[in-house]
PDB file of C-alpha atoms in Angstrom:
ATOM      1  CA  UNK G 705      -7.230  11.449  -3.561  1.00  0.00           C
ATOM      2  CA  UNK G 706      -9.478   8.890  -2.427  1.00  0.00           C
ATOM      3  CA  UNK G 707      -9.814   5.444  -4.797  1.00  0.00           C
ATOM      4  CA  UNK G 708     -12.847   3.481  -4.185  1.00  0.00           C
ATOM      5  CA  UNK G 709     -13.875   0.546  -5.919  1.00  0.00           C
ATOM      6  CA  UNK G 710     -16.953   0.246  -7.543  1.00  0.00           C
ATOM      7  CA  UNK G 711     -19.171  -2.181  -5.455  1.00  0.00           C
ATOM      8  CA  UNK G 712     -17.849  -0.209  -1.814  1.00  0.00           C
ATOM      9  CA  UNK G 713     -18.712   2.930  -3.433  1.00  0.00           C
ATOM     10  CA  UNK G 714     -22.398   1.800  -4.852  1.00  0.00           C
ATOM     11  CA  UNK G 715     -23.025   0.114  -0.911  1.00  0.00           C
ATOM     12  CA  UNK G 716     -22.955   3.422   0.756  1.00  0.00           C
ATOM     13  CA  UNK G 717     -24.891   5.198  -1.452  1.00  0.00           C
ATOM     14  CA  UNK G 718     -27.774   2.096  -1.111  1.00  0.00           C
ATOM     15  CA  UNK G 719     -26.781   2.620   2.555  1.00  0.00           C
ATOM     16  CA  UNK G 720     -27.605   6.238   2.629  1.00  0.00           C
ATOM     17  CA  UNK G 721     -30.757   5.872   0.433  1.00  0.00           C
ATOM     18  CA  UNK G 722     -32.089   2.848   2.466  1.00  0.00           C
ATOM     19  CA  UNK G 723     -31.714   4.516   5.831  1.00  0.00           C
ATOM     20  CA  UNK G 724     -32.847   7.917   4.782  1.00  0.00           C
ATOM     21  CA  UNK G 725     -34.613  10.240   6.047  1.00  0.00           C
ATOM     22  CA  UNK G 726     -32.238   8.967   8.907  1.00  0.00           C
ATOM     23  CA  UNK G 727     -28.312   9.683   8.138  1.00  0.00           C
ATOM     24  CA  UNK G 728     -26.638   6.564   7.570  1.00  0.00           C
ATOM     25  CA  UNK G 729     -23.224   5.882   8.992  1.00  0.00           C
ATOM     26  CA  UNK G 730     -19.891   3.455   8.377  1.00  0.00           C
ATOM     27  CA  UNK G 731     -16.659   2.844   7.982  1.00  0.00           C
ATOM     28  CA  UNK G 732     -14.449   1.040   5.382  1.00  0.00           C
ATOM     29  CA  UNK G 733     -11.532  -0.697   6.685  1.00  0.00           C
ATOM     30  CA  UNK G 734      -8.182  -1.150   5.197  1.00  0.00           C
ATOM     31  CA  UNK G 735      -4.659  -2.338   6.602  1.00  0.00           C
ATOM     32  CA  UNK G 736      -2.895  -0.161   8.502  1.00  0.00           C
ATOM     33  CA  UNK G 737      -0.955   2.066   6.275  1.00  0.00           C
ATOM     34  CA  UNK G 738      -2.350   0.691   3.042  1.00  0.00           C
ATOM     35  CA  UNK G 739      -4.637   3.736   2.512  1.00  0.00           C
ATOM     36  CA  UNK G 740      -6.806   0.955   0.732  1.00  0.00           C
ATOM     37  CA  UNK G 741     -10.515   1.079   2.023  1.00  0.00           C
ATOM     38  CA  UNK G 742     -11.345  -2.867   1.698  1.00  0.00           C
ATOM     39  CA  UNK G 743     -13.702  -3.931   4.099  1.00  0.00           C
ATOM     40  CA  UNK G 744     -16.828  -1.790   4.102  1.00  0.00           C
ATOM     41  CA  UNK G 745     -18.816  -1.887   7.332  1.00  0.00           C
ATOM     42  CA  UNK G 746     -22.237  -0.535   7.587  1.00  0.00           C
ATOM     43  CA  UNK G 747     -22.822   0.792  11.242  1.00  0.00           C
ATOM     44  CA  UNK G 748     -26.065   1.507  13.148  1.00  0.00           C
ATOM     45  CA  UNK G 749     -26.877   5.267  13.854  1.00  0.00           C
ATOM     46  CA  UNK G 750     -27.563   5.177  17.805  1.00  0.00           C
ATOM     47  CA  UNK G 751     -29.248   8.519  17.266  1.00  0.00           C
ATOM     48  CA  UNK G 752     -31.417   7.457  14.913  1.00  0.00           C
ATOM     49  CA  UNK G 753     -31.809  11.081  13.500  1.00  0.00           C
ATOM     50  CA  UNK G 754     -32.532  13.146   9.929  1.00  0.00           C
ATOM     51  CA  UNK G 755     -29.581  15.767  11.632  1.00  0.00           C
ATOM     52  CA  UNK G 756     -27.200  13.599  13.696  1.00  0.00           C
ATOM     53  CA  UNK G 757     -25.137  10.421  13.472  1.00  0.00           C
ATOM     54  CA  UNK G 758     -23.462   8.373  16.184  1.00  0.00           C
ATOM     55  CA  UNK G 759     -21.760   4.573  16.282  1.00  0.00           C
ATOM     56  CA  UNK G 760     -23.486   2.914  19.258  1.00  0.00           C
ATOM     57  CA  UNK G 761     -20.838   2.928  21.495  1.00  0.00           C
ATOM     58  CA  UNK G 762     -21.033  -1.119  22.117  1.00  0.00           C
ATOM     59  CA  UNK G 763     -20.861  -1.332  18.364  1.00  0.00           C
ATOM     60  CA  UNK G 764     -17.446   1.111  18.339  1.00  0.00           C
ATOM     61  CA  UNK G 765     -15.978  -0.975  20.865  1.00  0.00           C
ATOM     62  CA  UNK G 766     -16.512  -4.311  19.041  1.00  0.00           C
ATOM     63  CA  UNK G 767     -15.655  -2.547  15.542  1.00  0.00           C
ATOM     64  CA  UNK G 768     -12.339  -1.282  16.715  1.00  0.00           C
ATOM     65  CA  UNK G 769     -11.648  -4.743  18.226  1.00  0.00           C
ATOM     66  CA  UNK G 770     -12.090  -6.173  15.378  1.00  0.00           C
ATOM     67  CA  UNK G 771      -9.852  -3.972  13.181  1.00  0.00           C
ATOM     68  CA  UNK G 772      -7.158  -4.692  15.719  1.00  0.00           C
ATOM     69  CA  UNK G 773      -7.095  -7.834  15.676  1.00  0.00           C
ATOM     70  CA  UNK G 774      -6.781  -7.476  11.723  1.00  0.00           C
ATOM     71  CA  UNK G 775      -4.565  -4.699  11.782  1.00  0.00           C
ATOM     72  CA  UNK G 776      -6.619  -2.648  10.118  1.00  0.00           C
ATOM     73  CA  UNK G 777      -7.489   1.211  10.174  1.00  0.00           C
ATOM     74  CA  UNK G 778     -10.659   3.145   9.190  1.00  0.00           C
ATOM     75  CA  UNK G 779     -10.097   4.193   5.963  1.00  0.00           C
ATOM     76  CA  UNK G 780     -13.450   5.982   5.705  1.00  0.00           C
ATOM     77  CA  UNK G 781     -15.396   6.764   7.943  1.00  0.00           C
ATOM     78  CA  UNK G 782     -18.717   7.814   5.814  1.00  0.00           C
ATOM     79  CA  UNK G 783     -22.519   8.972   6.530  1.00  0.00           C
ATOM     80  CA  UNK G 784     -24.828  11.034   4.780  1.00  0.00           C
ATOM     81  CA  UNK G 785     -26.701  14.367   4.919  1.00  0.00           C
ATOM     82  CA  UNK G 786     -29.878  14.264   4.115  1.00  0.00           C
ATOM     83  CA  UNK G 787     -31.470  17.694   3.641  1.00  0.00           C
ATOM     84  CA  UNK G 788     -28.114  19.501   2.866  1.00  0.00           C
ATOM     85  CA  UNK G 789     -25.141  19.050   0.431  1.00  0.00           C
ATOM     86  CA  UNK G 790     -22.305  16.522   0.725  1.00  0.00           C
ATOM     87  CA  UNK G 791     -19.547  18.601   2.708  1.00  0.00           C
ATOM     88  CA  UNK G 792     -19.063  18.445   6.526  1.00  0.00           C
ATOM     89  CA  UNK G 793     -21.206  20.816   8.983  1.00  0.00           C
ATOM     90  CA  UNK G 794     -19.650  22.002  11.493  1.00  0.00           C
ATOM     91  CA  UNK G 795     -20.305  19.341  14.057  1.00  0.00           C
ATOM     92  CA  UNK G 796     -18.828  16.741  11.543  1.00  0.00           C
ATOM     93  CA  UNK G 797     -15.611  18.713  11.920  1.00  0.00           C
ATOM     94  CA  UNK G 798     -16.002  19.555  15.614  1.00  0.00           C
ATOM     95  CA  UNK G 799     -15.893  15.828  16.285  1.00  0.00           C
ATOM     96  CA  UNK G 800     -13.867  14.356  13.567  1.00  0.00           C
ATOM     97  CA  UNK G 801     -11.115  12.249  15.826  1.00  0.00           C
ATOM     98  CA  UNK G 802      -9.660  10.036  13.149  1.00  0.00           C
ATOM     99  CA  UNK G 803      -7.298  12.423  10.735  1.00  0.00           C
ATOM    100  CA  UNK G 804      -5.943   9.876   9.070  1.00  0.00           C
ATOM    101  CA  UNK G 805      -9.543   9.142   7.429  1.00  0.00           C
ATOM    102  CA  UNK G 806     -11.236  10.349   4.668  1.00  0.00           C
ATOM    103  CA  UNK G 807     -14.290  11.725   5.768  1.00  0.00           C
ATOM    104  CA  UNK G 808     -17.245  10.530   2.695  1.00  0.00           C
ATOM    105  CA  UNK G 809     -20.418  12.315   2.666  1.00  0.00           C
ATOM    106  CA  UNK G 810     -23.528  10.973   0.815  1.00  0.00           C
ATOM    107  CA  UNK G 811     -25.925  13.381   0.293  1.00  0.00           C
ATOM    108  CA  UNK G 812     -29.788  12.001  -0.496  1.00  0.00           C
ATOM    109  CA  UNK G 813     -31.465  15.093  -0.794  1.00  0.00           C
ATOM    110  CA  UNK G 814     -32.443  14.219  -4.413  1.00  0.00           C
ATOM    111  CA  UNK G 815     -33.580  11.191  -4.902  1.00  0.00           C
ATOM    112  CA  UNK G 816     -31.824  11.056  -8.457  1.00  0.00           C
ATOM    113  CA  UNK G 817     -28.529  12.814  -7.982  1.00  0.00           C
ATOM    114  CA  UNK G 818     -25.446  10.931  -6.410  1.00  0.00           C
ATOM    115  CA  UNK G 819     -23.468  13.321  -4.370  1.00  0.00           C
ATOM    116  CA  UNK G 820     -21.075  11.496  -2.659  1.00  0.00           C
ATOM    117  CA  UNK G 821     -17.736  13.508  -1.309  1.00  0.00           C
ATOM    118  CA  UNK G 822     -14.488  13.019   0.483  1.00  0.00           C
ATOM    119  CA  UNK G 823     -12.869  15.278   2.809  1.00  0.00           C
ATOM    120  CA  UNK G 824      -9.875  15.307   5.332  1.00  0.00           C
ATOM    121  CA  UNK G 825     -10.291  17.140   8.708  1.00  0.00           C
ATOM    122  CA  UNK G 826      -7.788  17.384  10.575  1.00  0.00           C
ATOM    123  CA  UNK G 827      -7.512  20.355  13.702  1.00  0.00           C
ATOM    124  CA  UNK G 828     -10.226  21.779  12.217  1.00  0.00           C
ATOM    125  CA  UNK G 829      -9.443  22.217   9.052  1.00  0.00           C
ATOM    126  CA  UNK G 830     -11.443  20.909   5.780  1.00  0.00           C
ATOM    127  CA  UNK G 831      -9.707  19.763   2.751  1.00  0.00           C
ATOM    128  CA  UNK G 832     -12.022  18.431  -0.351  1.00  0.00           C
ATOM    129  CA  UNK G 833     -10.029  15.646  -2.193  1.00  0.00           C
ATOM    130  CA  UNK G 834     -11.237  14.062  -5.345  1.00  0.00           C
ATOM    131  CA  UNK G 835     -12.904  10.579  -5.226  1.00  0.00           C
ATOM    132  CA  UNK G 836     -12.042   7.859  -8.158  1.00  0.00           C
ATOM    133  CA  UNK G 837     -14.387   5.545  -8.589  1.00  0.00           C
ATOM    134  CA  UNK G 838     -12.638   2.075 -10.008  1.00  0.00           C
ATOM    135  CA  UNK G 839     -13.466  -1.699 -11.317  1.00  0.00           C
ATOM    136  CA  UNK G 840     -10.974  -3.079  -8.150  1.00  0.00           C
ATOM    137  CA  UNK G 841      -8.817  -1.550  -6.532  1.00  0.00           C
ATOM    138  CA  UNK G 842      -4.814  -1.809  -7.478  1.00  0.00           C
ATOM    139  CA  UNK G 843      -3.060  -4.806  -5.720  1.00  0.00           C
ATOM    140  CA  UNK G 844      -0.708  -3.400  -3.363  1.00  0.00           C
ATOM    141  CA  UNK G 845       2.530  -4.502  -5.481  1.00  0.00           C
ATOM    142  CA  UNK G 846       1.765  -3.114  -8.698  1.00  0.00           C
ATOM    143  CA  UNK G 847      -0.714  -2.290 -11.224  1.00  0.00           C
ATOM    144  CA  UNK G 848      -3.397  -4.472 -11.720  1.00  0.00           C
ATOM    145  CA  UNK G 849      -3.320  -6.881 -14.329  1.00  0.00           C
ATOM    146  CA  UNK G 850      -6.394  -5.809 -15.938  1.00  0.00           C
ATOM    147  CA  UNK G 851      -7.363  -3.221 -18.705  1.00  0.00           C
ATOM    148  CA  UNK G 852      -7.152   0.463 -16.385  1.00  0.00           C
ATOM    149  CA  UNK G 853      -8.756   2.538 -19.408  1.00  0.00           C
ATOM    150  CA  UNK G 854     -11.865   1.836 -17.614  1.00  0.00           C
ATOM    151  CA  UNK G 855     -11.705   4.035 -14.675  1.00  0.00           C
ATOM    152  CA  UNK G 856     -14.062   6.519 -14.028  1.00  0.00           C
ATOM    153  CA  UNK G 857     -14.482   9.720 -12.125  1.00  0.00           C
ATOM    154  CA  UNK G 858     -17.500   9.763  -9.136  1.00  0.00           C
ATOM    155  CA  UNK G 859     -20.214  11.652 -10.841  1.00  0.00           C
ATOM    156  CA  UNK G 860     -20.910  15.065  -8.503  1.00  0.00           C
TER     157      UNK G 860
ATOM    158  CA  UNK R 491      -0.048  -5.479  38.425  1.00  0.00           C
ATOM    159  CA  UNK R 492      -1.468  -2.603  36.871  1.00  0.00           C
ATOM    160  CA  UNK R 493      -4.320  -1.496  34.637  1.00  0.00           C
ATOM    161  CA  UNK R 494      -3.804  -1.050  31.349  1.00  0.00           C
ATOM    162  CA  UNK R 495      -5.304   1.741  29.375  1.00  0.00           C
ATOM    163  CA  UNK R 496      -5.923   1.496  25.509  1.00  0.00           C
ATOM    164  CA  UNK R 497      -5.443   5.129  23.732  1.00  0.00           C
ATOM    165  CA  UNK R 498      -6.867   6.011  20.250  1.00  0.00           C
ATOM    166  CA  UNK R 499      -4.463   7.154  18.154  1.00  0.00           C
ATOM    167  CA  UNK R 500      -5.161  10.629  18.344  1.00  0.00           C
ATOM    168  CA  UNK R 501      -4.464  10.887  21.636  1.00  0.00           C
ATOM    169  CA  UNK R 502      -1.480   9.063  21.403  1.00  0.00           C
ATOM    170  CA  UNK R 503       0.607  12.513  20.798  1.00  0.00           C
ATOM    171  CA  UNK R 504       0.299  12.704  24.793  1.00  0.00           C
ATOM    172  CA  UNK R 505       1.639   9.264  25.250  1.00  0.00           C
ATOM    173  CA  UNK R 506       4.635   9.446  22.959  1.00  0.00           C
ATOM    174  CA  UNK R 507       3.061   7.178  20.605  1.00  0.00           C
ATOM    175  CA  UNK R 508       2.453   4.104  22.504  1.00  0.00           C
ATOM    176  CA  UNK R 509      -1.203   2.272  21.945  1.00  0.00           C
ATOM    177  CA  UNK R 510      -1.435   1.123  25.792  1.00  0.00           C
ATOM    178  CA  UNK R 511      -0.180   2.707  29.204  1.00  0.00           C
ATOM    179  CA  UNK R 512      -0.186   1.569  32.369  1.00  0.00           C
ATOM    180  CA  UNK R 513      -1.788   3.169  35.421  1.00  0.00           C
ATOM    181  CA  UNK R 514      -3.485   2.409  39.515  1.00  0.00           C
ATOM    182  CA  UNK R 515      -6.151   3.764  41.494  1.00  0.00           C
ATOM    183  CA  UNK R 516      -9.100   2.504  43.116  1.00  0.00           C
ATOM    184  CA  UNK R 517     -11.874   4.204  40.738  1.00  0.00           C
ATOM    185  CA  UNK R 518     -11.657   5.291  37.100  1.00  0.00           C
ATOM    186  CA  UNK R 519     -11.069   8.883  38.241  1.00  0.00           C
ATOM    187  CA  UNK R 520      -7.736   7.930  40.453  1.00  0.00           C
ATOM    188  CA  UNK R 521      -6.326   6.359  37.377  1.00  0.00           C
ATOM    189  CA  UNK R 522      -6.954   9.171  35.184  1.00  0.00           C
ATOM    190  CA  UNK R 523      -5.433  11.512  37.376  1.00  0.00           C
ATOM    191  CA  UNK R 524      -2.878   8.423  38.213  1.00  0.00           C
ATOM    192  CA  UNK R 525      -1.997   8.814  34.075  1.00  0.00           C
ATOM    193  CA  UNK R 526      -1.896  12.681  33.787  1.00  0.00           C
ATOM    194  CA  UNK R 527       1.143  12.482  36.415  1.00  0.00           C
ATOM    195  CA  UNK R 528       2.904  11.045  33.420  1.00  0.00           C
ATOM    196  CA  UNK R 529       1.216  12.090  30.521  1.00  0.00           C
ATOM    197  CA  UNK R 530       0.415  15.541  31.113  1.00  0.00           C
ATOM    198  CA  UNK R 531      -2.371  16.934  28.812  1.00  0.00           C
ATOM    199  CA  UNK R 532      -4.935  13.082  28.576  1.00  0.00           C
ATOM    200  CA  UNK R 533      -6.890  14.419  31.293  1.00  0.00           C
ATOM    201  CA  UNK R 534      -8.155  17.755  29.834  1.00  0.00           C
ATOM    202  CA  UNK R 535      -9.122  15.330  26.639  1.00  0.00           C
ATOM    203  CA  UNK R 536     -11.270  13.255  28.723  1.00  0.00           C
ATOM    204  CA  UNK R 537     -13.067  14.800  31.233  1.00  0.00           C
ATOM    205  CA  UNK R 538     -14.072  18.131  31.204  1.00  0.00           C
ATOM    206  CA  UNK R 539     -16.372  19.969  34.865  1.00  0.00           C
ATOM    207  CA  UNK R 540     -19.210  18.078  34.258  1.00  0.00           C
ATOM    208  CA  UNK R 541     -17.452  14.592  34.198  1.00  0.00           C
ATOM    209  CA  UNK R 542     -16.562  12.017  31.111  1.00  0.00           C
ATOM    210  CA  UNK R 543     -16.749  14.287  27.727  1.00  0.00           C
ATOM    211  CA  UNK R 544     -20.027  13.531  25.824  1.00  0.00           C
ATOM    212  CA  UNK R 545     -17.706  12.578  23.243  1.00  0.00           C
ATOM    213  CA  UNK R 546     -15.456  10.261  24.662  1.00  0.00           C
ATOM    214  CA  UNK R 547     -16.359   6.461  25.236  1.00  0.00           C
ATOM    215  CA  UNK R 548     -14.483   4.941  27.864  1.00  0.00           C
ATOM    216  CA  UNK R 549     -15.120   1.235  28.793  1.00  0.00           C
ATOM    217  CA  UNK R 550     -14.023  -0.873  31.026  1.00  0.00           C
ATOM    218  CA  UNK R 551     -13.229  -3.910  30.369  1.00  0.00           C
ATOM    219  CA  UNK R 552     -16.290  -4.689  27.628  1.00  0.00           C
ATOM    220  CA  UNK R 553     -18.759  -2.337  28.968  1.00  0.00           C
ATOM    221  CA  UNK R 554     -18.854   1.712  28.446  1.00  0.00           C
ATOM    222  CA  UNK R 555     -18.352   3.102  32.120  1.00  0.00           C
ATOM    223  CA  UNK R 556     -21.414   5.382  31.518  1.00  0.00           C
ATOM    224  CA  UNK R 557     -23.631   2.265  32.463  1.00  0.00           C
ATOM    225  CA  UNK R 558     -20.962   1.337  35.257  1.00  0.00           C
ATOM    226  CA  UNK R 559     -20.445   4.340  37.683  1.00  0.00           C
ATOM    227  CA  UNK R 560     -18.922   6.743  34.964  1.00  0.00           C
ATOM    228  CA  UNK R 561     -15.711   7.992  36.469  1.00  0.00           C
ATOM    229  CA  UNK R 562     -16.802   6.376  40.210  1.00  0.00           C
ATOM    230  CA  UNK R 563     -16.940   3.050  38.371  1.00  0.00           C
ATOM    231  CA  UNK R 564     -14.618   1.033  40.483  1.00  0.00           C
ATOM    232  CA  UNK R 565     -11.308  -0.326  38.979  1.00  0.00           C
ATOM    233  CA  UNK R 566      -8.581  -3.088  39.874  1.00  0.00           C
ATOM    234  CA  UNK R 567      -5.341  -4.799  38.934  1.00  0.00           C
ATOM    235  CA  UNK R 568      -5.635  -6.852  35.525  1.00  0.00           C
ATOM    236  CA  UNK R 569      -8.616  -4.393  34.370  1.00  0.00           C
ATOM    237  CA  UNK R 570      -8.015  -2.848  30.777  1.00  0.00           C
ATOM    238  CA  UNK R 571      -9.960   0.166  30.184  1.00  0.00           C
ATOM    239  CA  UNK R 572     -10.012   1.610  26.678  1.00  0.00           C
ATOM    240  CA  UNK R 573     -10.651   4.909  25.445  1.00  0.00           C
ATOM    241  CA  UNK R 574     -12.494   5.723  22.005  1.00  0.00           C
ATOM    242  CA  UNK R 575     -13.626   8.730  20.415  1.00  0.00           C
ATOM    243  CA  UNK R 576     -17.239   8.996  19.640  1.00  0.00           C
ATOM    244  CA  UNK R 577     -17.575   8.423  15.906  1.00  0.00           C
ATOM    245  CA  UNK R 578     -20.283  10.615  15.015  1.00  0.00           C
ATOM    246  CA  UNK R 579     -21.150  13.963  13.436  1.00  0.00           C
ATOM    247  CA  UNK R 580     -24.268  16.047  12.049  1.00  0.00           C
TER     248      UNK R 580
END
């Protein structure tokens, strides 16, 4: 299961509509271990392309730096399709590298519909998880304080 | 002295887990082949007949080698090169 909170969730599906007919591309960064994507991080598609996606690979470097020094992990590592449905082609899982990610796809085909999925990929192999959309994520010790009635499930 | 070589963590199953190793040669080639002497396996995942995989960054220092001299680019003590998978799809 993948828990997003609401305002990570709603930036990369303004990411993928903004950037369309190009896919759009990112990560969201937690700590190491946390499973908790925090930090959401809108990259540049090098390849500029309705079909393809790539992290320019001076941007990678600098990104992965970066969650070093912060001991953090990609959490997500999203992008959108934007002719075809939300689930991974078989290039995404040809070069999926990180299976300790959830793999997000935004799919803009319709202008109206959100179709946003997660996926694990690891050696190959596709697993659909569900996505839960949330106010805030949980603090790391405990439930948060707050009312929880008000979760949600990510519309299909 | 050495160079030091940063490995993502999927690769890390051919390093026993550790994030760096340590490795000589006089070009980026030499140490790769310096590495698979201990680390059997890492080379296969980085270089394939043609050269550097299409899919594998490798930089040294700050800059990705492909703008150097790929795996001619020259390399010396105190240089940290660091290995990253391509993060892209279709």
């Amino acid at each position: 299961m993948l828990q997003l909170d609401r305002s990570t969730y709603d930036a990369m599906v303004a990411h993928a509509r903004r950037d369309h007919p190009d896919e759009a591309c990112g990560v969201v960064a937690g700590p190491v271990g946390s499973d908790r994507p925090e930090r959401f991080v809108p990259m540049l598609n090098a390849a500029r392309s309705p079909t393809f996606y790539e992290f320019d690979s001076s941007d990678l470097l600098r990104l992965y730096r970066e969650m070093d020094d912060r001991d953090e992990e990609p959490v997500v590592i999203y992008h959108s399709h934007t002719a075809t449905e939300a689930y991974p082609s078989t290039t995404d899982v040809a070069l999926a590298m990180e299976p300790g990610a959830h793999y997000v796809l935004v799919s803009t085909r319709s202008p109206e519909t959100v179709d946003l999925r997660s996926f694990r990929i690891v050696d190959g192999e596709v697993s659909e998880e569900e996505v839960r959309v949330v106010p805030l994520l949980q603090s790391e010790t405990g439930p948060h304080p707050g009312p929880t009635q008000t979760e949600e499930s990510a519309p299909r | 002295m050495s160079i030091e070589v940063r490995i993502p963590t999927i690769l890390r199953t051919y390093t026993g887990g550790e994030k760096a190793v340590e490795g000589s040669g006089a070009t980026l080639a030499e140490l790769i082949d310096d590495i698979e002497g201990r680390h059997s396996g890492l080379r296969a995942r980085l270089v394939d007949e043609k050269g550097l995989r299409r899919f594998v960054n490798v930089y040294l220092n700050d800059e990705d080698v492909r703008f150097l001299g790929g795996l001619e680019t020259a390399v010396k003590d105190g240089d940290s090169v660091t290995v990253l998978p391509a993060v892209a799809g279709g």
